[in-house]
Coordinates of C-alpha atoms in Angstrom, one line a residue:
M48 CA 31.2 109.4 90.4
A49 CA 32.6 112.3 88.2
D50 CA 30.9 113.2 84.9
D51 CA 33.9 112.0 82.9
D52 CA 33.9 108.7 84.7
M53 CA 30.2 108.3 84.2
Q54 CA 30.6 108.9 80.5
D55 CA 33.4 106.4 80.3
F56 CA 31.3 103.8 82.1
F57 CA 28.2 104.2 79.8
A58 CA 30.4 104.4 76.7
E59 CA 32.0 101.0 77.6
Q60 CA 28.6 99.4 78.2
A61 CA 26.8 100.8 75.2
E62 CA 26.2 98.7 72.0
W63 CA 25.0 99.8 68.6
V64 CA 21.8 98.1 67.7
G65 CA 19.9 97.8 64.4
G66 CA 16.3 98.3 63.6
D67 CA 15.4 94.8 64.7
G68 CA 16.9 95.4 68.2
E69 CA 20.0 93.1 67.5
P70 CA 23.5 94.5 68.0
E71 CA 25.1 95.5 64.8
S72 CA 28.3 93.6 63.7
A73 CA 31.6 95.4 63.8
S74 CA 31.7 95.4 60.0
N75 CA 28.5 97.3 59.8
T76 CA 29.4 99.7 62.7
P77 CA 30.7 103.1 61.8
P78 CA 34.0 104.2 63.4
R79 CA 33.6 104.6 67.1
P80 CA 34.0 108.3 68.2
P81 CA 36.4 109.1 71.0
R82 CA 34.8 108.3 74.3
S83 CA 36.0 111.4 76.2
R84 CA 38.6 114.1 76.4
K85 CA 40.3 112.2 79.2
E86 CA 40.6 109.1 77.0
M87 CA 42.1 111.1 74.2
Q88 CA 44.8 112.5 76.7
K89 CA 45.5 108.9 77.9
Y90 CA 45.8 107.7 74.3
R91 CA 48.2 110.5 73.3
R92 CA 50.4 109.9 76.4
K93 CA 50.5 106.2 75.5
Q94 CA 51.5 107.0 72.0
Q95 CA 54.2 109.3 73.1
R96 CA 55.6 106.7 75.5
A97 CA 55.6 104.2 72.7
R98 CA 57.6 106.5 70.5
Q99 CA 60.1 107.2 73.3
I100 CA 60.6 103.5 73.9
K101 CA 61.2 102.9 70.2
V102 CA 63.9 105.6 70.1
I103 CA 65.6 104.2 73.2
I104 CA 65.6 100.7 71.7
A105 CA 67.0 102.1 68.4
V106 CA 69.8 103.9 70.2
V107 CA 70.7 100.8 72.3
F108 CA 70.7 98.7 69.2
V109 CA 73.0 101.1 67.4
V110 CA 75.4 101.1 70.4
L111 CA 75.4 97.3 70.6
V112 CA 76.0 97.0 66.9
G113 CA 78.9 99.4 67.1
L114 CA 80.4 97.7 70.2
C115 CA 80.2 94.3 68.5
G116 CA 81.7 95.7 65.4
W117 CA 84.6 97.1 67.3
L118 CA 85.2 93.9 69.2
L119 CA 85.1 92.0 65.9
F120 CA 87.5 94.4 64.3
S121 CA 89.9 94.1 67.2
K122 CA 89.8 90.3 67.1
L123 CA 90.3 90.3 63.3
G124 CA 93.2 92.7 63.8
A125 CA 94.8 90.4 66.4
V126 CA 94.3 87.4 64.1
R127 CA 95.6 89.3 61.1
N128 CA 98.8 90.2 63.1
A129 CA 99.2 86.6 64.2
V130 CA 98.8 85.4 60.7
E131 CA 101.2 88.0 59.4
V132 CA 103.8 86.9 61.9
T133 CA 103.2 83.3 61.0
R134 CA 103.5 84.0 57.3
T135 CA 106.9 85.7 57.9
E136 CA 108.2 83.1 60.3
A137 CA 110.1 81.6 57.4
A138 CA 111.5 85.0 56.5
D139 CA 114.6 84.4 58.7
Y140 CA 118.3 84.1 57.9
P141 CA 119.9 80.7 58.6
G142 CA 122.8 82.5 60.3
P143 CA 125.3 82.8 61.7
G144 CA 125.8 86.0 59.7
S145 CA 128.9 87.9 58.6
G146 CA 130.7 91.2 59.1
D147 CA 130.4 93.4 62.2
V148 CA 127.8 96.0 63.0
E149 CA 127.0 98.1 66.1
F150 CA 123.3 98.1 67.0
T151 CA 121.8 100.4 69.7
V152 CA 118.8 99.5 71.8
E153 CA 117.3 102.6 73.5
S154 CA 115.8 102.5 77.0
G155 CA 112.1 101.7 76.9
Q156 CA 112.1 100.3 73.3
N157 CA 109.9 97.2 72.8
S158 CA 110.4 94.2 70.5
V159 CA 108.5 95.7 67.6
Q160 CA 110.6 98.9 67.6
I161 CA 113.8 96.9 68.0
G162 CA 112.8 94.4 65.3
D163 CA 112.0 97.1 62.8
N164 CA 115.4 98.7 63.4
L165 CA 117.1 95.3 63.1
E166 CA 115.4 94.7 59.8
K167 CA 116.4 98.1 58.5
K168 CA 120.0 97.5 59.3
G169 CA 120.0 94.1 57.6
I170 CA 120.7 92.2 60.8
V171 CA 117.6 90.1 60.7
K172 CA 115.6 89.2 57.6
S173 CA 112.3 90.5 59.1
S174 CA 111.0 92.3 62.1
A175 CA 108.3 89.7 62.5
A176 CA 110.9 86.9 62.8
F177 CA 112.6 88.8 65.6
Q178 CA 109.3 89.5 67.4
Q179 CA 108.3 85.8 67.2
A180 CA 111.7 84.7 68.5
V181 CA 111.3 87.1 71.5
R182 CA 107.8 85.7 72.2
N183 CA 108.9 82.1 71.9
A184 CA 111.7 82.7 74.4
G185 CA 109.4 84.6 76.7
L186 CA 112.0 87.4 76.9
E187 CA 109.9 90.5 76.1
N188 CA 110.8 92.2 79.4
H189 CA 114.5 91.1 79.3
L190 CA 115.6 93.2 76.3
Q191 CA 118.6 95.3 77.4
P192 CA 119.4 98.9 76.5
G193 CA 122.9 99.4 75.2
V194 CA 125.2 99.2 72.2
F195 CA 125.7 95.6 70.9
E196 CA 128.1 94.0 68.5
L197 CA 126.1 92.0 66.0
K198 CA 126.6 90.6 62.5
Y199 CA 124.6 91.1 59.2
R200 CA 122.1 88.4 58.2
M201 CA 121.9 86.7 61.6
K202 CA 119.2 84.2 62.7
A203 CA 116.6 86.0 64.8
D204 CA 116.8 83.8 67.9
A205 CA 120.6 84.3 68.0
V206 CA 120.0 88.1 68.0
V207 CA 117.6 87.7 70.9
K208 CA 120.2 85.9 73.0
V209 CA 122.6 88.8 72.5
L210 CA 120.1 91.6 73.2
T211 CA 118.9 90.0 76.4
D212 CA 122.4 89.6 77.8
S213 CA 123.3 92.7 79.9
S214 CA 127.0 91.6 79.8
K215 CA 127.1 92.2 76.1
A216 CA 125.6 95.7 76.3
K217 CA 128.2 98.5 75.8
G218 CA 128.1 102.2 75.4
F219 CA 125.4 102.9 77.9
L220 CA 126.2 104.7 81.1
V221 CA 124.6 102.9 84.1
V222 CA 124.0 105.2 87.1
N223 CA 123.3 103.0 90.1
S224 CA 121.5 104.1 93.3
G225 CA 124.1 105.1 95.9
E226 CA 126.8 105.9 93.4
R227 CA 128.9 108.9 93.8
L228 CA 129.2 111.8 91.3
S229 CA 132.9 111.2 90.7
A230 CA 132.3 107.6 89.7
V231 CA 129.4 108.5 87.4
L232 CA 131.5 111.1 85.5
D233 CA 134.5 108.8 85.2
Q234 CA 132.2 106.3 83.4
A235 CA 130.5 109.0 81.3
A236 CA 133.8 110.2 80.0
E237 CA 135.1 106.8 79.2
L238 CA 131.9 105.6 77.4
S239 CA 131.2 108.9 75.5
G240 CA 134.8 109.6 74.5
I241 CA 134.5 113.1 75.8
D242 CA 137.4 114.3 77.9
R243 CA 136.9 114.1 81.6
S244 CA 138.0 117.7 82.0
E245 CA 134.9 118.9 80.1
F246 CA 132.7 117.4 82.8
Q247 CA 134.9 118.9 85.5
A248 CA 134.6 122.3 84.0
I249 CA 130.8 122.0 84.3
I250 CA 131.2 121.0 88.0
D251 CA 133.5 123.9 88.6
N252 CA 131.0 126.2 87.0
K253 CA 128.4 125.1 89.6
G254 CA 126.2 123.6 86.9
D255 CA 125.1 127.0 85.6
G256 CA 122.1 126.5 83.3
I257 CA 121.7 122.9 84.3
L258 CA 121.0 122.6 88.0
P259 CA 118.0 124.0 89.8
A260 CA 118.6 126.7 92.4
E261 CA 118.0 124.4 95.4
A262 CA 120.9 122.2 94.4
G263 CA 123.3 124.9 95.6
G264 CA 125.6 124.4 92.7
S265 CA 126.3 120.7 93.5
F266 CA 125.5 117.8 91.2
E267 CA 125.8 115.3 94.0
G268 CA 122.4 113.7 94.4
W269 CA 120.9 115.3 91.3
L270 CA 121.7 112.6 88.8
E271 CA 118.8 110.1 88.3
P272 CA 119.8 106.4 88.5
G273 CA 119.2 104.6 85.2
N274 CA 120.6 103.8 81.8
Y275 CA 121.9 106.6 79.4
N276 CA 123.0 106.4 75.8
V277 CA 126.0 108.8 76.2
K278 CA 127.7 107.6 73.1
D279 CA 125.2 109.5 70.9
Q280 CA 125.5 112.7 73.0
K281 CA 127.8 115.4 71.5
S282 CA 128.9 117.2 74.7
A283 CA 129.4 116.8 78.4
E284 CA 126.8 119.4 79.0
A285 CA 124.2 117.4 77.1
I286 CA 125.0 114.3 79.2
M287 CA 124.8 116.2 82.5
K288 CA 121.6 117.9 81.5
M289 CA 120.0 114.7 80.5
M290 CA 120.7 113.1 83.9
V291 CA 119.5 116.1 85.9
E292 CA 116.3 116.6 83.9
K293 CA 115.4 112.9 84.5
R294 CA 116.1 113.4 88.2
I295 CA 113.8 116.4 88.4
T296 CA 111.1 114.6 86.6
K297 CA 111.4 111.6 89.0
L298 CA 111.3 113.9 92.1
D299 CA 108.2 115.5 90.7
Q300 CA 106.6 112.1 90.1
L301 CA 107.4 111.0 93.7
G302 CA 105.9 114.2 95.1
V303 CA 109.1 115.4 96.7
P304 CA 108.6 119.0 97.9
T305 CA 110.4 121.7 96.0
G306 CA 112.9 124.3 97.2
D307 CA 115.2 123.7 100.2
D308 CA 113.0 120.7 101.3
R309 CA 114.0 118.9 98.2
E310 CA 117.7 119.2 98.8
R311 CA 117.2 118.2 102.5
I312 CA 115.4 115.0 101.5
L313 CA 118.1 114.1 99.0
K314 CA 120.7 114.5 101.7
I315 CA 118.9 112.2 104.1
A316 CA 118.1 109.7 101.4
S317 CA 121.7 109.6 100.2
I318 CA 122.9 108.9 103.8
A319 CA 120.4 106.0 104.0
E320 CA 121.8 104.6 100.7
G321 CA 125.3 104.9 102.1
E322 CA 124.7 103.4 105.5
V323 CA 122.8 100.2 104.7
N324 CA 122.6 97.9 101.7
K325 CA 119.0 96.7 102.3
S326 CA 116.0 98.9 101.4
D327 CA 114.1 97.3 104.3
Y328 CA 116.2 99.4 106.7
Y329 CA 115.8 102.8 104.9
G330 CA 112.8 103.9 106.9
K331 CA 114.5 103.2 110.2
V332 CA 117.8 104.9 109.2
T333 CA 116.0 108.0 108.1
R334 CA 114.1 108.0 111.5
V335 CA 117.4 107.8 113.3
I336 CA 118.7 110.8 111.3
E337 CA 115.5 112.8 112.2
N338 CA 115.7 111.8 115.9
R339 CA 119.3 112.8 116.2
L340 CA 118.7 116.1 114.4
A341 CA 115.8 116.8 116.8
K342 CA 118.1 116.2 119.8
D343 CA 120.8 118.4 118.3
M344 CA 123.2 115.4 118.2
P345 CA 125.9 114.9 115.6
L346 CA 124.8 112.2 113.1
G347 CA 127.9 110.2 113.6
M348 CA 127.5 108.5 110.2
D349 CA 130.7 106.9 108.8
S350 CA 129.4 107.0 105.2
V351 CA 129.3 110.9 105.4
I352 CA 132.9 111.0 106.8
A353 CA 134.1 108.6 104.1
Y354 CA 132.5 110.8 101.4
G355 CA 134.4 113.8 102.7
N356 CA 137.6 111.8 102.4
N357 CA 136.8 110.2 99.0
V358 CA 137.2 106.7 100.4
E359 CA 134.9 103.8 101.2
P360 CA 133.7 103.6 104.9
R361 CA 135.8 100.5 105.6
A362 CA 138.9 102.5 104.5
L363 CA 138.4 105.2 107.2
T364 CA 141.4 105.9 109.4
K365 CA 141.5 107.3 112.9
A366 CA 143.1 110.5 111.5
M367 CA 140.1 110.9 109.2
L368 CA 137.6 110.3 112.0
N369 CA 139.4 112.9 114.1
D370 CA 139.7 115.5 111.4
T371 CA 137.3 118.2 112.7
S372 CA 138.1 120.5 109.8
N373 CA 136.3 118.2 107.4
P374 CA 132.8 119.7 106.9
Y375 CA 131.6 116.1 106.2
N376 CA 132.9 114.9 109.6
S377 CA 129.5 113.9 111.0
R378 CA 131.0 112.9 114.3
S379 CA 132.1 116.5 115.1
Q380 CA 129.8 118.5 112.9
K381 CA 126.1 118.8 113.8
G382 CA 123.3 118.9 111.2
L383 CA 123.1 117.5 107.7
P384 CA 126.2 117.4 105.5
P385 CA 126.8 120.3 103.0
T386 CA 125.5 118.1 100.1
P387 CA 124.0 114.7 99.4
I388 CA 126.8 112.0 99.4
N389 CA 125.5 109.9 96.4
Q390 CA 122.6 109.5 94.0
P391 CA 119.8 108.0 96.1
G392 CA 117.2 105.8 94.5
D393 CA 113.4 105.8 94.8
N394 CA 113.1 103.7 97.9
A395 CA 115.5 105.8 99.9
I396 CA 113.8 109.0 98.8
K397 CA 110.4 107.7 99.8
A398 CA 111.9 106.7 103.2
A399 CA 113.3 110.2 103.7
M400 CA 109.8 111.6 103.1
N401 CA 108.1 109.1 105.4
P402 CA 110.5 107.7 108.1
E403 CA 109.3 104.8 110.2
E404 CA 108.0 105.5 113.7
G405 CA 110.5 104.8 116.4
D406 CA 112.7 106.3 119.1
W407 CA 116.0 104.8 117.7
L408 CA 119.2 106.9 118.0
Y409 CA 121.8 104.3 117.0
F410 CA 122.2 101.4 114.6
V411 CA 125.0 99.1 113.6
T412 CA 125.2 96.8 110.6
V413 CA 126.6 93.7 112.4
N414 CA 127.1 91.6 109.2
L415 CA 128.2 93.2 106.0
D416 CA 127.6 90.1 104.0
T417 CA 123.9 89.7 104.9
G418 CA 123.4 93.4 105.6
E419 CA 121.8 92.6 109.0
T420 CA 121.4 95.9 110.9
K421 CA 120.3 96.4 114.5
F422 CA 118.6 99.5 115.9
T423 CA 118.3 100.8 119.4
A424 CA 117.6 103.9 121.6
D425 CA 120.0 102.7 124.3
E426 CA 123.7 103.6 124.2
N427 CA 124.8 100.5 126.1
E428 CA 123.0 98.3 123.6
F429 CA 124.6 100.2 120.8
Q430 CA 128.0 99.3 122.3
Q431 CA 127.0 95.7 122.3
F432 CA 126.0 95.9 118.7
S433 CA 129.4 97.5 117.9
K434 CA 131.2 94.6 119.5
E435 CA 129.2 92.2 117.5
Y436 CA 130.3 93.9 114.3
E437 CA 133.9 93.9 115.4
A438 CA 133.7 90.2 116.1
W439 CA 132.3 89.7 112.6
E440 CA 135.0 91.9 111.0
A441 CA 137.7 89.9 112.8
E442 CA 136.4 86.7 111.3
N443 CA 136.1 88.1 107.8

């Protein structure tokens, strides 16, 4: 047994005794000296651990108190807002209102922002009344962007009915997936009141200062589908720039490669948009395009030929199909067309970047009403599909 251990042992067993041989009581016993150096070290370590535990407990307590306080504050804030809305529920006009006023809802605005603007214009008595009407109707996600014809001093729920009806929205340019540049610019000119020739001048100038270099001076494919408040824009350039910038932002978000690859993907995606009317088929169409390009075959896509003739595919004539001078004649010209043929949407762009796996070389939409499309790698089967479409067309 080590010396320190021996000392600890005898120190624990020892008792103080008086002159009569009896153990002395604790009250009469002088303070007991430390038993050993080892015991002092143990004692100090124990004290240090105790202090550390106290600090940890204090920190945890402060964090818990702070968290509880934040949760309580949030709850009180929600209750306060609810109470505020309830208080102002009565602050509503009886309707139906009078006079005429134009009111604009911007894309992405929520019921609070819209309600505040309605109150400022004197259309509703309070923003809270409008917000409550939206919640009661469950239409928070149905508020439409656009310019609406309203009246002053309207009842809030009547305003909600108007602002959730897309047929009543005016003044906003709606660019749809698969829509051609010419149709977009016709609408932009009509809605903005800016002469169509100003848009054409920008087209003729190859979009200088607006288009990225990879667009090759063509706006086709470079306008982002969506809603645009063109009525508040002062020039054709501002409108065109707005649509192109949104397109570039979206392409970046989708991870579309830059440079020539970006233009190539837009071309393929636009053909998919033009060939089928169901997004379920986009991945197969883009695979057919890639397979035909790999085999150095003409694409043979009627949507491309129709674009080059500025007609819809069903309006194609034999003369158009046989016109080999048309650079968009995909039956006689190999490779991709000179430009995209419309403004492709997200699903078509994703399909162009990631075509489905398959050996298909042909496809035919056999029913234009349902959009049913059949794919094959066999030319004879393709001819059968074509006859199936011709039979449908004859009946319709």
